[in-house]
Short mmCIF file of C-alpha atoms in Angstrom, two decimals:
data_model
loop_
_atom_site.label_atom_id
_atom_site.label_comp_id
_atom_site.label_asym_id
_atom_site.label_seq_id
_atom_site.Cartn_x
_atom_site.Cartn_y
_atom_site.Cartn_z
CA MET D 10 -21.17 56.25 18.49
CA THR D 11 -22.56 52.94 17.26
CA ILE D 12 -20.75 53.95 14.18
CA LEU D 13 -17.26 54.98 15.26
CA LEU D 14 -17.31 51.87 17.30
CA MET D 15 -18.25 49.79 14.10
CA VAL D 16 -15.34 51.65 11.90
CA PHE D 17 -12.95 50.90 14.64
CA LYS D 18 -13.78 47.53 14.81
CA MET D 19 -13.11 47.06 11.26
CA LYS D 20 -9.84 48.63 11.11
CA ARG D 21 -8.88 46.44 13.76
CA ASN D 22 -9.76 43.17 12.21
CA LYS D 23 -8.17 44.54 9.20
CA ILE D 24 -4.97 45.31 11.23
CA ILE D 25 -4.89 41.78 12.51
CA ASP D 26 -5.85 40.38 9.70
CA ILE D 27 -2.38 42.12 7.52
CA SER D 28 -0.78 40.94 10.66
CA ARG D 29 -1.77 37.09 10.06
CA HIS D 30 -0.66 37.53 6.29
CA ASN D 31 2.54 38.96 7.41
CA ARG D 32 3.21 36.03 9.22
CA LEU D 33 2.05 33.36 6.95
CA GLN D 34 4.09 34.82 4.09
CA GLN D 35 6.97 34.65 6.93
CA HIS D 36 6.13 31.13 7.21
CA ASN D 37 6.35 30.23 3.51
CA GLN D 38 9.74 31.82 3.11
CA CYS D 39 11.22 30.24 6.09
CA ILE D 40 10.09 27.17 4.44
CA ALA D 41 11.02 27.69 1.14
CA PHE D 42 14.72 28.75 2.34
CA HIS D 43 14.98 25.67 4.57
CA GLU D 44 13.98 23.22 1.79
CA ALA D 45 16.22 24.99 -0.49
CA GLY D 46 18.79 24.61 1.50
CA HIS D 47 18.76 20.90 1.56
CA ALA D 48 18.01 20.63 -2.00
CA ALA D 49 20.78 22.48 -3.38
CA ALA D 50 23.41 20.92 -0.91
CA ILE D 51 22.28 17.84 -2.28
CA TYR D 52 22.75 18.51 -5.62
CA LEU D 53 26.05 21.51 -5.00
CA ASN D 54 27.85 20.45 -2.32
CA ASN D 55 27.35 16.00 -3.39
CA LYS D 56 29.02 17.74 -6.94
CA THR D 57 31.67 19.30 -5.61
CA ARG D 58 32.85 16.44 -3.69
CA ASN D 59 32.78 14.22 -6.68
CA LEU D 60 29.91 12.19 -5.36
CA PRO D 61 27.61 10.70 -7.68
CA PRO D 62 24.46 12.05 -8.26
CA VAL D 63 21.09 10.97 -6.23
CA PHE D 64 17.56 11.36 -6.58
CA PHE D 65 15.45 13.43 -4.51
CA GLN D 66 12.34 15.82 -4.58
CA ILE D 67 10.76 18.67 -2.54
CA ILE D 68 7.16 17.72 -1.27
CA PHE D 69 5.63 20.74 0.44
CA LYS D 70 1.71 20.48 2.12
CA GLU D 71 -0.43 23.70 1.72
CA LEU D 72 2.75 25.82 1.74
CA GLY D 73 0.37 28.43 0.44
CA GLY D 74 -2.97 27.62 2.44
CA THR D 75 -5.04 29.58 4.59
CA ILE D 76 -4.36 31.77 7.19
CA ASP D 77 -4.25 29.76 10.13
CA ASP D 78 -3.12 29.76 13.60
CA ASP D 79 -2.46 26.14 13.49
CA VAL D 80 -0.10 26.47 10.39
CA ILE D 81 1.38 28.99 11.74
CA ILE D 82 2.82 26.88 14.51
CA TYR D 83 4.92 25.65 12.21
CA GLN D 84 7.38 28.68 12.31
CA ALA D 85 8.59 27.02 15.89
CA THR D 86 7.60 23.45 15.55
CA HIS D 87 8.23 22.60 12.20
CA ASP D 88 5.90 19.59 11.50
CA ASP D 89 7.85 17.78 9.24
CA SER D 90 4.51 16.85 7.38
CA ILE D 91 4.50 20.06 6.02
CA ALA D 92 7.91 19.92 3.64
CA ARG D 93 10.55 17.41 3.28
CA VAL D 94 12.97 16.40 0.80
CA GLU D 95 12.16 13.06 -0.16
CA GLY D 96 15.35 11.08 -0.83
CA GLY D 97 18.93 12.79 -1.11
CA ARG D 98 20.51 10.93 1.23
CA LEU D 99 23.51 8.76 -0.73
CA ILE D 100 24.39 6.56 2.50
CA GLU D 101 20.60 5.34 2.72
CA LEU D 102 20.98 2.28 5.19
CA LEU D 103 23.43 2.97 8.17
CA PRO D 104 26.57 0.65 9.30
CA TYR D 105 26.62 -0.81 12.86
CA SER D 106 30.28 0.96 12.67
CA ILE D 107 32.05 3.04 9.92
CA ASP D 108 35.79 1.65 11.87
CA GLY D 109 34.69 -1.78 11.57
CA LEU D 110 32.90 -1.54 8.11
CA ALA D 111 36.24 0.01 6.58
CA HIS D 112 38.70 -2.44 8.53
CA LYS D 113 36.41 -5.79 6.99
CA LEU D 114 36.48 -4.49 3.62
CA ILE D 115 40.29 -3.31 3.76
CA ASP D 116 41.42 -6.93 5.37
CA HIS D 117 39.34 -8.79 2.83
CA ASN D 118 40.85 -6.29 0.09
CA GLU D 119 43.40 -3.54 -0.04
CA ALA D 120 41.85 -2.68 -3.57
CA MET D 121 38.51 -1.48 -1.77
CA ALA D 122 40.08 1.64 0.57
CA PRO D 123 39.56 4.02 -2.45
CA LEU D 124 35.91 2.48 -2.04
CA VAL D 125 36.25 3.12 1.71
CA LYS D 126 37.46 6.57 1.31
CA GLU D 127 34.37 7.75 -1.04
CA TYR D 128 32.27 5.89 1.55
CA ILE D 129 33.35 7.99 4.52
CA ILE D 130 32.97 11.24 2.10
CA ALA D 131 29.83 10.36 1.27
CA PHE D 132 28.95 9.72 4.84
CA GLU D 133 29.90 13.28 6.11
CA ALA D 134 27.94 14.96 2.89
CA ASP D 135 24.61 13.42 4.10
CA ILE D 136 25.19 15.28 7.24
CA ILE D 137 26.54 18.24 5.86
CA ASN D 138 23.31 18.49 3.59
CA LEU D 139 21.14 17.74 6.57
CA LEU D 140 22.77 20.72 8.41
CA ILE D 141 21.97 23.10 5.21
CA GLY D 142 18.71 23.39 5.63
CA PRO D 143 18.42 24.68 8.94
CA LEU D 144 21.31 27.11 8.64
CA ALA D 145 19.91 28.40 5.29
CA GLU D 146 16.50 29.35 7.29
CA ALA D 147 18.83 30.99 9.59
CA LYS D 148 20.72 32.88 7.33
CA HIS D 149 17.28 33.70 5.68
CA VAL D 150 15.81 35.37 9.37
CA TYR D 151 19.23 36.90 9.87
CA ASN D 152 18.96 38.54 6.32
CA ARG D 153 15.32 39.13 6.72
CA ASP D 154 15.99 41.23 10.04
CA ASP D 155 19.08 42.97 8.99
CA GLU D 156 21.56 41.14 11.50
CA LEU D 157 24.78 39.57 11.05
CA PHE D 158 25.06 35.93 10.24
CA ASN D 159 28.00 33.83 11.44
CA HIS D 160 28.36 30.39 12.78
CA LYS D 161 29.66 32.46 15.41
CA LEU D 162 26.18 33.85 16.26
CA VAL D 163 24.29 30.26 15.28
CA ASP D 164 25.60 26.93 16.75
CA LEU D 165 24.65 23.94 16.84
CA LYS D 166 21.77 24.11 19.57
CA SER D 167 20.04 27.01 17.80
CA LEU D 168 19.02 25.37 14.80
CA LYS D 169 15.97 23.47 16.65
CA ASN D 170 14.88 27.28 16.26
CA TYR D 171 15.15 26.70 12.56
CA GLY D 172 13.44 23.79 12.39
CA GLY D 173 16.48 21.81 12.42
CA ASP D 174 14.90 19.26 14.96
CA SER D 175 15.08 16.20 12.78
CA ASP D 176 17.80 16.92 10.87
CA LEU D 177 20.02 17.07 13.96
CA ALA D 178 18.16 13.64 15.01
CA LEU D 179 19.32 12.08 11.48
CA ALA D 180 22.56 13.72 12.19
CA ARG D 181 23.13 12.11 15.45
CA GLU D 182 21.73 8.62 13.76
CA TYR D 183 24.76 8.66 11.46
CA LEU D 184 27.59 9.87 14.03
CA GLU D 185 26.53 6.88 16.37
CA SER D 186 27.86 4.67 13.40
CA PHE D 187 30.75 6.87 13.57
CA SER D 188 32.16 6.54 16.88
CA ALA D 189 30.53 4.84 20.15
CA SER D 190 32.23 7.64 22.08
CA MET D 191 29.87 10.92 22.13
CA GLN D 192 32.94 12.78 22.29
CA GLN D 193 34.11 11.56 19.26
CA GLN D 194 30.37 12.42 17.51
CA ASP D 195 30.59 15.63 19.01
CA GLN D 196 33.45 16.73 17.78
CA LYS D 197 32.93 14.87 14.13
CA LEU D 198 29.38 17.20 14.06
CA ASP D 199 31.34 20.18 15.15
CA GLU D 200 33.84 19.74 12.12
CA LEU D 201 31.08 19.35 9.62
CA PHE D 202 28.84 21.98 11.42
CA ALA D 203 31.26 24.23 9.92
CA GLU D 204 31.71 23.07 6.78
CA ALA D 205 28.04 23.37 6.32
CA CYS D 206 28.25 26.90 7.58
CA ASP D 207 31.16 27.72 5.11
CA PHE D 208 28.72 26.16 2.84
CA VAL D 209 25.80 28.85 3.35
CA SER D 210 28.32 31.27 3.47
CA ASP D 211 29.66 30.85 0.41
CA TYR D 212 28.20 33.81 -1.86
CA SER D 213 27.57 31.61 -5.10
CA ASN D 214 25.85 28.75 -3.09
CA TRP D 215 23.86 31.28 -1.18
CA LYS D 216 23.22 33.17 -4.58
CA ALA D 217 21.82 29.32 -5.68
CA ILE D 218 19.72 28.98 -2.29
CA THR D 219 17.89 32.04 -2.91
CA LYS D 220 17.59 31.35 -6.53
CA LEU D 221 15.66 28.12 -5.47
CA ALA D 222 13.42 29.20 -2.89
CA ASN D 223 11.82 32.36 -4.76
CA TYR D 224 10.97 29.53 -7.14
CA ILE D 225 9.43 27.22 -4.68
CA LEU D 226 7.38 30.41 -3.25
CA GLU D 227 6.26 31.42 -7.28
CA SER D 228 5.93 27.94 -8.24
CA ASN D 229 3.69 27.33 -5.41
CA LYS D 230 3.61 23.16 -6.23
CA ASN D 231 3.04 20.67 -3.87
CA ILE D 232 6.22 18.71 -5.45
CA ILE D 233 9.46 19.92 -7.29
CA SER D 234 11.33 17.08 -9.14
CA CYS D 235 14.72 16.71 -8.89
CA GLU D 236 15.07 17.56 -12.85
CA GLU D 237 13.42 20.91 -12.05
CA VAL D 238 16.00 21.51 -8.82
CA VAL D 239 18.86 20.79 -11.17
CA SER D 240 17.12 23.35 -13.98
CA VAL D 241 17.03 25.91 -11.65
CA LEU D 242 20.58 25.85 -10.04
CA GLU D 243 21.95 25.38 -13.20
CA SER D 244 20.40 28.46 -15.06
#
């Protein structure tokens, strides 16, 4: 009886260890796709919009660390200290009012109109790039579970389930500069969310995100430079 009990405990512990290993593996994959989404968007989305290149790097903390329940909790909470894209924003200092800034510049000099237009494109691109991170993670999870992914199933509110809390909070900071009206903010956010969904749903973009996510997982580096990201995406 004692021997049988010991064997049972060993098998049970092995099953638990395998389960925790699988959870950690899934957790790492989610992180990789989330950050790959941000990084791919910063490079590819900005390039598509003819915006200037911007410096960024992906920073990871213990991406391939030990199997620890506290680390696994990231799956739900996404502690920003675990992984983040540093830099990558075209607009670092937000104006009090986009309209106010535009009118001030154009009224002062009509030749500034093209620059104002480019500024607004960059402003919107930053928001889209923020939303693409959690959307990429969401699509990865849906694909992993053999479920259909589209923006009708994944809405803005659900992005918090894919590490989108901080991304949405920063997007809201941008939109406060866009308009004082919450209704207009929501309308603009819905518009940019749809564009982010289109980016993630595009075959070539998703292929690029997947390639970069796999590179992240295989390299197991704490820091992946902008140059590395571009090299992977262009290869």
